[in-house]
mmCIF file of C-alpha atoms in Angstrom:
data_model
loop_
_atom_site.group_PDB
_atom_site.id
_atom_site.type_symbol
_atom_site.label_atom_id
_atom_site.label_comp_id
_atom_site.label_asym_id
_atom_site.label_seq_id
_atom_site.Cartn_x
_atom_site.Cartn_y
_atom_site.Cartn_z
ATOM 1 C CA UNK A 1 33.639 33.146 31.803
ATOM 2 C CA UNK A 2 31.709 36.485 32.810
ATOM 3 C CA UNK A 3 28.073 37.673 31.814
ATOM 4 C CA UNK A 4 29.534 40.012 29.865
ATOM 5 C CA UNK A 5 32.166 37.260 27.687
ATOM 6 C CA UNK A 6 29.549 34.817 27.658
ATOM 7 C CA UNK A 7 27.517 36.812 25.539
ATOM 8 C CA UNK A 8 30.248 38.875 23.426
ATOM 9 C CA UNK A 9 31.832 35.226 22.751
ATOM 10 C CA UNK A 10 27.802 34.259 22.181
ATOM 11 C CA UNK A 11 27.523 38.386 20.004
ATOM 12 C CA UNK A 12 30.765 37.424 17.783
ATOM 13 C CA UNK A 13 28.928 34.096 16.662
ATOM 14 C CA UNK A 14 26.514 36.510 15.037
ATOM 15 C CA UNK A 15 28.512 39.635 13.035
ATOM 16 C CA UNK A 16 29.466 35.602 10.910
ATOM 17 C CA UNK A 17 25.783 34.771 10.622
ATOM 18 C CA UNK A 18 25.518 38.974 9.352
ATOM 19 C CA UNK A 19 28.334 38.581 7.021
ATOM 20 C CA UNK A 20 26.366 35.381 5.858
ATOM 21 C CA UNK A 21 22.875 36.089 4.560
ATOM 22 C CA UNK A 22 24.410 39.498 3.210
ATOM 23 C CA UNK A 23 26.640 37.488 1.486
ATOM 24 C CA UNK A 24 23.470 35.072 0.093
ATOM 25 C CA UNK A 25 21.579 38.502 -1.330
ATOM 26 C CA UNK A 26 24.705 39.668 -2.866
ATOM 27 C CA UNK A 27 25.001 36.450 -4.537
ATOM 28 C CA UNK A 28 20.925 36.493 -5.554
ATOM 29 C CA UNK A 29 21.965 39.577 -7.246
ATOM 30 C CA UNK A 30 20.555 41.933 -4.881
ATOM 31 C CA UNK A 31 19.759 45.710 -5.170
ATOM 32 C CA UNK A 32 22.245 47.688 -2.501
ATOM 33 C CA UNK A 33 19.658 48.963 -1.030
ATOM 34 C CA UNK A 34 17.948 46.348 -0.797
ATOM 35 C CA UNK A 35 20.814 44.412 0.870
ATOM 36 C CA UNK A 36 21.601 47.115 3.152
ATOM 37 C CA UNK A 37 17.939 46.688 4.518
ATOM 38 C CA UNK A 38 18.345 44.093 5.102
ATOM 39 C CA UNK A 39 21.641 44.002 6.904
ATOM 40 C CA UNK A 40 19.186 47.058 9.194
ATOM 41 C CA UNK A 41 17.168 45.525 9.478
ATOM 42 C CA UNK A 42 19.300 42.028 10.774
ATOM 43 C CA UNK A 43 21.426 44.862 13.303
ATOM 44 C CA UNK A 44 18.079 46.662 14.501
ATOM 45 C CA UNK A 45 15.902 44.158 15.297
ATOM 46 C CA UNK A 46 17.808 40.790 16.337
ATOM 47 C CA UNK A 47 21.198 41.582 18.934
ATOM 48 C CA UNK A 48 19.822 43.880 21.282
ATOM 49 C CA UNK A 49 17.785 41.240 23.757
ATOM 50 C CA UNK A 50 18.984 39.476 26.563
ATOM 51 C CA UNK A 51 19.610 36.520 24.063
ATOM 52 C CA UNK A 52 18.637 34.048 27.496
ATOM 53 C CA UNK A 53 16.565 31.623 24.420
ATOM 54 C CA UNK A 54 20.073 31.690 22.794
ATOM 55 C CA UNK A 55 22.460 31.501 25.215
ATOM 56 C CA UNK A 56 20.641 28.942 26.494
ATOM 57 C CA UNK A 57 21.083 26.796 23.073
ATOM 58 C CA UNK A 58 24.543 26.452 24.527
ATOM 59 C CA UNK A 59 24.381 26.198 27.975
ATOM 60 C CA UNK A 60 22.360 23.159 27.585
ATOM 61 C CA UNK A 61 24.323 21.602 25.368
ATOM 62 C CA UNK A 62 27.319 22.144 28.238
ATOM 63 C CA UNK A 63 25.338 20.170 30.132
ATOM 64 C CA UNK A 64 24.230 17.497 28.039
ATOM 65 C CA UNK A 65 27.986 16.618 26.946
ATOM 66 C CA UNK A 66 29.776 17.157 30.655
ATOM 67 C CA UNK A 67 32.029 18.747 29.575
ATOM 68 C CA UNK A 68 33.282 22.214 27.566
ATOM 69 C CA UNK A 69 32.365 22.051 23.596
ATOM 70 C CA UNK A 70 35.141 21.885 21.499
ATOM 71 C CA UNK A 71 35.124 25.108 19.064
ATOM 72 C CA UNK A 72 33.453 22.888 16.595
ATOM 73 C CA UNK A 73 30.640 21.686 18.878
ATOM 74 C CA UNK A 74 30.347 25.734 20.427
ATOM 75 C CA UNK A 75 29.595 27.377 16.769
ATOM 76 C CA UNK A 76 26.924 24.812 16.118
ATOM 77 C CA UNK A 77 24.995 24.858 19.444
ATOM 78 C CA UNK A 78 25.107 28.725 18.579
ATOM 79 C CA UNK A 79 24.422 28.809 15.447
ATOM 80 C CA UNK A 80 21.091 26.767 16.514
ATOM 81 C CA UNK A 81 20.891 29.468 19.514
ATOM 82 C CA UNK A 82 21.009 32.848 17.117
ATOM 83 C CA UNK A 83 18.394 30.715 14.831
ATOM 84 C CA UNK A 84 15.663 30.814 18.109
ATOM 85 C CA UNK A 85 16.473 34.922 18.507
ATOM 86 C CA UNK A 86 16.078 35.355 14.809
ATOM 87 C CA UNK A 87 12.542 33.712 15.352
ATOM 88 C CA UNK A 88 12.101 36.438 18.446
ATOM 89 C CA UNK A 89 13.067 39.092 16.301
ATOM 90 C CA UNK A 90 11.056 37.872 13.847
ATOM 91 C CA UNK A 91 7.209 36.875 16.062
ATOM 92 C CA UNK A 92 8.432 40.046 17.545
ATOM 93 C CA UNK A 93 8.474 42.773 14.909
ATOM 94 C CA UNK A 94 4.880 41.400 13.409
ATOM 95 C CA UNK A 95 3.612 41.285 17.377
ATOM 96 C CA UNK A 96 4.285 44.910 17.517
ATOM 97 C CA UNK A 97 2.730 45.603 14.178
ATOM 98 C CA UNK A 98 0.025 43.654 15.191
ATOM 99 C CA UNK A 99 -0.900 45.567 18.928
ATOM 100 C CA UNK A 100 1.127 48.879 17.491
ATOM 101 C CA UNK A 101 3.547 48.879 20.366
ATOM 102 C CA UNK A 102 5.004 52.531 20.770
ATOM 103 C CA UNK A 103 9.384 51.240 22.037
ATOM 104 C CA UNK A 104 10.399 47.310 22.118
ATOM 105 C CA UNK A 105 13.607 46.661 23.801
ATOM 106 C CA UNK A 106 14.369 50.404 24.990
ATOM 107 C CA UNK A 107 13.549 51.730 21.073
ATOM 108 C CA UNK A 108 11.529 52.809 18.230
ATOM 109 C CA UNK A 109 9.686 49.476 17.608
ATOM 110 C CA UNK A 110 11.022 49.006 13.364
ATOM 111 C CA UNK A 111 8.299 49.481 12.487
ATOM 112 C CA UNK A 112 7.793 52.535 13.576
ATOM 113 C CA UNK A 113 11.139 53.534 12.382
ATOM 114 C CA UNK A 114 11.550 56.608 10.137
ATOM 115 C CA UNK A 115 13.363 55.348 7.684
ATOM 116 C CA UNK A 116 10.680 52.515 7.712
ATOM 117 C CA UNK A 117 7.572 55.415 8.428
ATOM 118 C CA UNK A 118 9.687 57.393 5.562
ATOM 119 C CA UNK A 119 8.633 54.609 2.070
ATOM 120 C CA UNK A 120 5.174 55.705 2.422
ATOM 121 C CA UNK A 121 3.709 52.572 3.914
ATOM 122 C CA UNK A 122 3.519 52.243 7.122
ATOM 123 C CA UNK A 123 4.081 48.643 8.955
ATOM 124 C CA UNK A 124 3.582 47.237 5.652
ATOM 125 C CA UNK A 125 7.032 46.312 3.916
ATOM 126 C CA UNK A 126 7.673 46.304 8.054
ATOM 127 C CA UNK A 127 5.353 42.764 7.539
ATOM 128 C CA UNK A 128 7.559 41.352 4.861
ATOM 129 C CA UNK A 129 10.712 42.500 7.078
ATOM 130 C CA UNK A 130 9.054 39.517 9.420
ATOM 131 C CA UNK A 131 8.764 36.836 7.247
ATOM 132 C CA UNK A 132 12.866 38.285 5.730
ATOM 133 C CA UNK A 133 13.923 37.259 9.200
ATOM 134 C CA UNK A 134 11.955 34.388 9.675
ATOM 135 C CA UNK A 135 12.962 32.831 6.095
ATOM 136 C CA UNK A 136 16.956 33.554 7.318
ATOM 137 C CA UNK A 137 15.870 30.080 10.246
ATOM 138 C CA UNK A 138 16.858 28.087 7.585
ATOM 139 C CA UNK A 139 19.021 29.235 5.009
ATOM 140 C CA UNK A 140 21.581 29.081 8.040
ATOM 141 C CA UNK A 141 20.150 25.492 8.840
ATOM 142 C CA UNK A 142 20.771 24.183 5.540
ATOM 143 C CA UNK A 143 23.850 25.776 4.991
ATOM 144 C CA UNK A 144 25.587 24.477 8.747
ATOM 145 C CA UNK A 145 23.299 21.610 9.410
ATOM 146 C CA UNK A 146 22.146 19.695 5.924
ATOM 147 C CA UNK A 147 23.986 17.042 6.007
ATOM 148 C CA UNK A 148 23.854 16.176 9.752
ATOM 149 C CA UNK A 149 22.294 13.128 10.917
ATOM 150 C CA UNK A 150 19.707 15.627 13.155
ATOM 151 C CA UNK A 151 19.450 17.915 10.305
ATOM 152 C CA UNK A 152 15.639 16.707 9.242
ATOM 153 C CA UNK A 153 14.649 16.728 13.420
ATOM 154 C CA UNK A 154 15.573 20.340 13.309
ATOM 155 C CA UNK A 155 13.143 21.379 10.565
ATOM 156 C CA UNK A 156 10.798 20.106 12.330
ATOM 157 C CA UNK A 157 11.078 21.199 16.222
ATOM 158 C CA UNK A 158 11.089 25.163 14.424
ATOM 159 C CA UNK A 159 7.948 24.157 11.898
ATOM 160 C CA UNK A 160 5.997 22.486 15.067
ATOM 161 C CA UNK A 161 7.169 25.342 17.023
ATOM 162 C CA UNK A 162 6.323 28.328 14.855
ATOM 163 C CA UNK A 163 2.951 26.746 14.289
ATOM 164 C CA UNK A 164 2.353 26.579 17.966
ATOM 165 C CA UNK A 165 3.035 29.805 18.391
ATOM 166 C CA UNK A 166 1.208 31.022 16.278
ATOM 167 C CA UNK A 167 -2.069 28.805 17.427
ATOM 168 C CA UNK A 168 -1.168 31.010 20.190
ATOM 169 C CA UNK A 169 -1.171 34.515 19.147
ATOM 170 C CA UNK A 170 -4.009 34.282 17.550
ATOM 171 C CA UNK A 171 -6.249 32.850 21.010
ATOM 172 C CA UNK A 172 -4.327 35.721 21.423
ATOM 173 C CA UNK A 173 -5.957 37.640 19.230
ATOM 174 C CA UNK A 174 -9.090 36.880 18.906
ATOM 175 C CA UNK A 175 -9.493 37.404 23.518
ATOM 176 C CA UNK A 176 -8.858 40.265 22.547
ATOM 177 C CA UNK A 177 -9.507 42.445 19.676
ATOM 178 C CA UNK A 178 -8.722 46.029 19.966
ATOM 179 C CA UNK A 179 -11.921 47.023 18.075
ATOM 180 C CA UNK A 180 -14.302 44.659 20.720
ATOM 181 C CA UNK A 181 -13.233 44.074 23.879
ATOM 182 C CA UNK A 182 -14.628 42.123 26.431
ATOM 183 C CA UNK A 183 -13.292 40.727 29.414
ATOM 184 C CA UNK A 184 -15.577 39.266 30.502
ATOM 185 C CA UNK A 185 -14.518 36.142 28.230
ATOM 186 C CA UNK A 186 -10.644 36.560 30.407
ATOM 187 C CA UNK A 187 -9.806 33.826 32.653
ATOM 188 C CA UNK A 188 -7.288 32.173 34.816
ATOM 189 C CA UNK A 189 -7.380 29.056 32.253
ATOM 190 C CA UNK A 190 -7.921 30.852 29.471
ATOM 191 C CA UNK A 191 -4.757 32.978 29.840
ATOM 192 C CA UNK A 192 -2.629 29.281 31.128
ATOM 193 C CA UNK A 193 -3.213 28.138 27.261
ATOM 194 C CA UNK A 194 -2.682 31.408 25.027
ATOM 195 C CA UNK A 195 0.971 31.638 27.098
ATOM 196 C CA UNK A 196 2.179 28.713 26.771
ATOM 197 C CA UNK A 197 1.278 28.061 22.975
ATOM 198 C CA UNK A 198 2.563 31.956 22.429
ATOM 199 C CA UNK A 199 5.796 31.998 24.802
ATOM 200 C CA UNK A 200 6.473 28.312 26.875
ATOM 201 C CA UNK A 201 7.461 26.412 23.050
ATOM 202 C CA UNK A 202 9.768 28.852 21.697
ATOM 203 C CA UNK A 203 10.998 30.278 24.583
ATOM 204 C CA UNK A 204 11.731 27.310 26.249
ATOM 205 C CA UNK A 205 11.453 23.824 24.770
ATOM 206 C CA UNK A 206 12.709 24.933 22.177
ATOM 207 C CA UNK A 207 16.224 25.514 23.304
ATOM 208 C CA UNK A 208 16.478 22.717 25.143
ATOM 209 C CA UNK A 209 15.221 20.467 22.162
ATOM 210 C CA UNK A 210 17.558 22.081 19.557
ATOM 211 C CA UNK A 211 20.788 21.079 22.015
ATOM 212 C CA UNK A 212 19.266 17.591 23.058
ATOM 213 C CA UNK A 213 18.659 17.008 18.473
ATOM 214 C CA UNK A 214 22.486 17.685 18.774
ATOM 215 C CA UNK A 215 23.898 16.070 21.871
ATOM 216 C CA UNK A 216 22.258 12.543 20.017
ATOM 217 C CA UNK A 217 19.734 12.293 22.490
ATOM 218 C CA UNK A 218 17.176 10.079 21.165
ATOM 219 C CA UNK A 219 12.879 9.342 21.408
ATOM 220 C CA UNK A 220 13.173 7.069 24.643
ATOM 221 C CA UNK A 221 16.139 5.600 26.892
ATOM 222 C CA UNK A 222 16.166 2.988 29.043
ATOM 223 C CA UNK A 223 17.837 3.321 32.845
ATOM 224 C CA UNK A 224 17.368 2.170 36.133
ATOM 225 C CA UNK A 225 15.271 -0.106 34.767
ATOM 226 C CA UNK A 226 12.813 2.617 33.310
ATOM 227 C CA UNK A 227 11.878 3.936 29.997
ATOM 228 C CA UNK A 228 12.817 7.474 29.525
ATOM 229 C CA UNK A 229 10.754 9.709 27.511
ATOM 230 C CA UNK A 230 13.730 12.983 26.923
ATOM 231 C CA UNK A 231 11.579 14.628 25.245
ATOM 232 C CA UNK A 232 8.201 14.766 27.269
ATOM 233 C CA UNK A 233 9.691 14.479 30.214
ATOM 234 C CA UNK A 234 11.103 18.443 29.165
ATOM 235 C CA UNK A 235 7.921 19.368 27.758
ATOM 236 C CA UNK A 236 6.747 18.107 30.579
ATOM 237 C CA UNK A 237 8.571 21.023 33.171
ATOM 238 C CA UNK A 238 9.776 23.507 30.320
ATOM 239 C CA UNK A 239 5.378 24.261 29.428
ATOM 240 C CA UNK A 240 4.838 25.221 33.188
ATOM 241 C CA UNK A 241 8.267 26.771 33.909
ATOM 242 C CA UNK A 242 7.400 29.177 30.449
ATOM 243 C CA UNK A 243 4.046 29.979 31.784
ATOM 244 C CA UNK A 244 5.631 31.070 35.271
ATOM 245 C CA UNK A 245 8.302 33.311 32.983
ATOM 246 C CA UNK A 246 5.203 35.061 31.209
ATOM 247 C CA UNK A 247 3.429 35.073 34.392
ATOM 248 C CA UNK A 248 6.026 37.579 35.991
ATOM 249 C CA UNK A 249 6.163 39.659 32.300
ATOM 250 C CA UNK A 250 2.424 40.126 32.747
ATOM 251 C CA UNK A 251 3.040 41.223 36.763
ATOM 252 C CA UNK A 252 6.793 42.992 35.346
ATOM 253 C CA UNK A 253 3.676 45.259 32.576
ATOM 254 C CA UNK A 254 2.114 47.060 35.051
ATOM 255 C CA UNK A 255 4.655 47.021 37.686
ATOM 256 C CA UNK A 256 7.947 47.797 36.314
ATOM 257 C CA UNK A 257 9.844 50.292 34.988
ATOM 258 C CA UNK A 258 10.865 50.871 31.373
ATOM 259 C CA UNK A 259 14.416 51.427 32.267
ATOM 260 C CA UNK A 260 13.637 48.331 33.805
ATOM 261 C CA UNK A 261 12.017 46.120 31.124
ATOM 262 C CA UNK A 262 13.266 47.823 28.125
ATOM 263 C CA UNK A 263 9.028 48.433 26.943
ATOM 264 C CA UNK A 264 6.261 50.718 27.590
ATOM 265 C CA UNK A 265 3.950 48.542 30.204
ATOM 266 C CA UNK A 266 0.832 48.892 27.529
ATOM 267 C CA UNK A 267 -0.962 45.976 28.471
ATOM 268 C CA UNK A 268 -3.839 48.080 30.252
ATOM 269 C CA UNK A 269 -4.001 50.280 27.786
ATOM 270 C CA UNK A 270 -4.579 47.502 24.836
ATOM 271 C CA UNK A 271 -7.276 45.745 27.087
ATOM 272 C CA UNK A 272 -4.655 42.342 26.896
ATOM 273 C CA UNK A 273 -5.577 39.487 29.197
ATOM 274 C CA UNK A 274 -2.549 39.307 30.903
ATOM 275 C CA UNK A 275 -2.237 37.662 34.568
ATOM 276 C CA UNK A 276 -2.996 40.320 36.552
ATOM 277 C CA UNK A 277 -6.430 40.696 34.981
ATOM 278 C CA UNK A 278 -7.059 37.526 34.855
ATOM 279 C CA UNK A 279 -6.799 37.610 39.012
ATOM 280 C CA UNK A 280 -9.014 40.734 39.280
ATOM 281 C CA UNK A 281 -11.496 39.107 37.617
ATOM 282 C CA UNK A 282 -11.304 35.518 39.557
ATOM 283 C CA UNK A 283 -10.558 37.517 42.978
ATOM 284 C CA UNK A 284 -12.710 40.277 43.009
ATOM 285 C CA UNK A 285 -15.346 41.960 44.141
ATOM 286 C CA UNK A 286 -18.595 42.687 42.110
ATOM 287 C CA UNK A 287 -17.949 45.864 41.740
ATOM 288 C CA UNK A 288 -14.467 45.836 41.012
ATOM 289 C CA UNK A 289 -15.181 43.280 38.365
ATOM 290 C CA UNK A 290 -17.858 46.138 37.491
ATOM 291 C CA UNK A 291 -14.851 48.949 37.689
ATOM 292 C CA UNK A 292 -12.588 46.593 35.174
ATOM 293 C CA UNK A 293 -15.167 46.495 32.710
ATOM 294 C CA UNK A 294 -15.185 50.578 33.225
ATOM 295 C CA UNK A 295 -11.636 50.586 33.378
ATOM 296 C CA UNK A 296 -9.613 48.429 31.539
ATOM 297 C CA UNK A 297 -8.685 48.662 27.784
ATOM 298 C CA UNK A 298 -10.449 52.013 27.029
ATOM 299 C CA UNK A 299 -8.562 53.900 24.391
ATOM 300 C CA UNK A 300 -8.724 57.695 24.928
ATOM 301 C CA UNK A 301 -8.309 61.285 25.705
ATOM 302 C CA UNK A 302 -8.807 59.631 29.397
ATOM 303 C CA UNK A 303 -6.650 56.234 28.968
ATOM 304 C CA UNK A 304 -3.156 57.308 30.862
ATOM 305 C CA UNK A 305 -5.733 58.597 33.071
ATOM 306 C CA UNK A 306 -7.880 55.317 34.196
ATOM 307 C CA UNK A 307 -4.551 53.548 33.498
ATOM 308 C CA UNK A 308 -3.036 54.668 36.632
ATOM 309 C CA UNK A 309 -6.646 54.687 38.673
ATOM 310 C CA UNK A 310 -6.275 50.094 37.678
ATOM 311 C CA UNK A 311 -3.231 50.057 38.805
ATOM 312 C CA UNK A 312 -4.236 51.972 42.393
ATOM 313 C CA UNK A 313 -6.821 48.956 42.290
ATOM 314 C CA UNK A 314 -4.188 46.238 41.288
ATOM 315 C CA UNK A 315 -2.106 47.664 44.409
ATOM 316 C CA UNK A 316 -4.671 47.966 46.989
ATOM 317 C CA UNK A 317 -2.927 46.495 49.848
ATOM 318 C CA UNK A 318 -7.037 45.930 51.320
ATOM 319 C CA UNK A 319 -8.397 44.851 48.575
ATOM 320 C CA UNK A 320 -6.705 42.637 44.834
ATOM 321 C CA UNK A 321 -3.422 43.206 46.509
ATOM 322 C CA UNK A 322 -1.955 42.210 42.675
ATOM 323 C CA UNK A 323 2.149 41.940 44.867
ATOM 324 C CA UNK A 324 0.874 40.040 46.847
ATOM 325 C CA UNK A 325 -0.584 37.770 44.989
ATOM 326 C CA UNK A 326 2.149 37.610 42.358
ATOM 327 C CA UNK A 327 4.235 36.975 45.162
ATOM 328 C CA UNK A 328 2.507 33.408 46.659
ATOM 329 C CA UNK A 329 2.106 32.489 42.900
ATOM 330 C CA UNK A 330 5.715 33.071 42.572
ATOM 331 C CA UNK A 331 6.744 31.144 45.297
ATOM 332 C CA UNK A 332 4.608 27.816 44.788
ATOM 333 C CA UNK A 333 5.069 27.896 40.691
ATOM 334 C CA UNK A 334 8.822 27.505 41.714
ATOM 335 C CA UNK A 335 8.356 25.381 43.832
ATOM 336 C CA UNK A 336 6.828 22.983 41.960
ATOM 337 C CA UNK A 337 9.386 22.892 39.354
ATOM 338 C CA UNK A 338 11.570 21.939 41.221
ATOM 339 C CA UNK A 339 9.129 19.627 41.833
ATOM 340 C CA UNK A 340 8.980 18.301 38.717
ATOM 341 C CA UNK A 341 12.833 18.238 38.327
ATOM 342 C CA UNK A 342 13.210 16.256 40.781
ATOM 343 C CA UNK A 343 11.492 13.507 39.247
ATOM 344 C CA UNK A 344 13.524 13.082 36.295
ATOM 345 C CA UNK A 345 15.264 10.546 35.713
ATOM 346 C CA UNK A 346 18.977 11.076 36.904
ATOM 347 C CA UNK A 347 21.176 9.184 34.776
ATOM 348 C CA UNK A 348 24.146 7.272 37.529
ATOM 349 C CA UNK A 349 27.946 6.689 37.960
ATOM 350 C CA UNK A 350 27.670 4.172 34.984
ATOM 351 C CA UNK A 351 26.625 6.915 32.299
ATOM 352 C CA UNK A 352 28.729 10.013 33.623
ATOM 353 C CA UNK A 353 30.488 10.126 30.670
ATOM 354 C CA UNK A 354 26.928 9.329 28.229
ATOM 355 C CA UNK A 355 25.689 13.371 26.266
ATOM 356 C CA UNK A 356 23.384 11.404 24.908
ATOM 357 C CA UNK A 357 21.436 11.477 28.246
ATOM 358 C CA UNK A 358 18.534 14.715 29.920
ATOM 359 C CA UNK A 359 19.815 15.761 33.209
ATOM 360 C CA UNK A 360 17.974 18.037 36.008
ATOM 361 C CA UNK A 361 20.679 20.713 35.492
ATOM 362 C CA UNK A 362 19.693 21.282 32.196
ATOM 363 C CA UNK A 363 16.481 22.614 33.998
ATOM 364 C CA UNK A 364 18.456 23.706 36.865
ATOM 365 C CA UNK A 365 19.793 25.970 35.139
ATOM 366 C CA UNK A 366 17.672 27.287 33.185
ATOM 367 C CA UNK A 367 14.722 27.774 36.220
ATOM 368 C CA UNK A 368 18.220 29.951 37.712
ATOM 369 C CA UNK A 369 18.185 33.151 34.587
ATOM 370 C CA UNK A 370 14.207 33.852 35.499
ATOM 371 C CA UNK A 371 13.842 33.412 38.726
ATOM 372 C CA UNK A 372 13.547 36.610 40.855
ATOM 373 C CA UNK A 373 14.342 38.828 37.736
ATOM 374 C CA UNK A 374 13.098 42.668 38.107
ATOM 375 C CA UNK A 375 13.859 42.888 33.012
#
């Protein structure tokens, strides 16, 4: 199946979810304008991205089953995938408000669209809209998985991963407060903590863990005389993979165009604790560091000029040369992640038909989606 066909098949499930959620709103006797508002919230914020997180649930289930899923198995995997996309939408709508971002996925951020601003309560209603996107997750899980033996496992996964992501967002926000920026706090170790909690758990671990629960992968099993703890193995591999993904994202924010990444990069102007600035502060001279203190995250009439000056310093081939450092980092990260995957005990011929054993191909498939990405 082509990438377009895979995406379209997955999108078809979203239409059913949207109709189900709207039908539930009607059953609650919600006013027509509220129903229309929620419908637009869903359409605007949920299906517009690359959908890698959601589709990865289906891909992981297919690999674990070691065969094509049945229609019912596909539907359940896709439902879980769309729950992740709803979670992603909840995070992004909220994050854009906190960061006062301009665009997302090539269109104005939800809190900035004319109808939202037209109410005279800029940002406020978008906060509730984000909460409703999160609430929809648990409505879908209850409707479709309540009778499954792994229902509680699904609830715990979403609740735990959401909490971890919010912890990462907290550290991100207090490390780089807009009204009291101090990049002296920025270190590569602080960056690692933020991205592992803010990005890696929901963007990488969650997709695979949901697929594992759906396929009945237990907390531990014996393989070749060794005890395998598959969820710990998934954490060991996927969290560094998520960190690599976020470093890519940080690099593309400064080095990519809006056409490439679907948004206007604002990390430098916003003073974000990104991999690029942490690397610059780690390896820069005292003069370069002083330059960063004077220009990084400085908003005002000269912010565009200051932003370009920081980019020029990043690009200096005789100086920091962030593109070269990123190239080296990327090469090493991919090699290290592949080495981690190789350490996972692989089911032998006697377990070939079992769908409750973790397989290396689950992680290789995920890694292949983010290697050499440009958006």
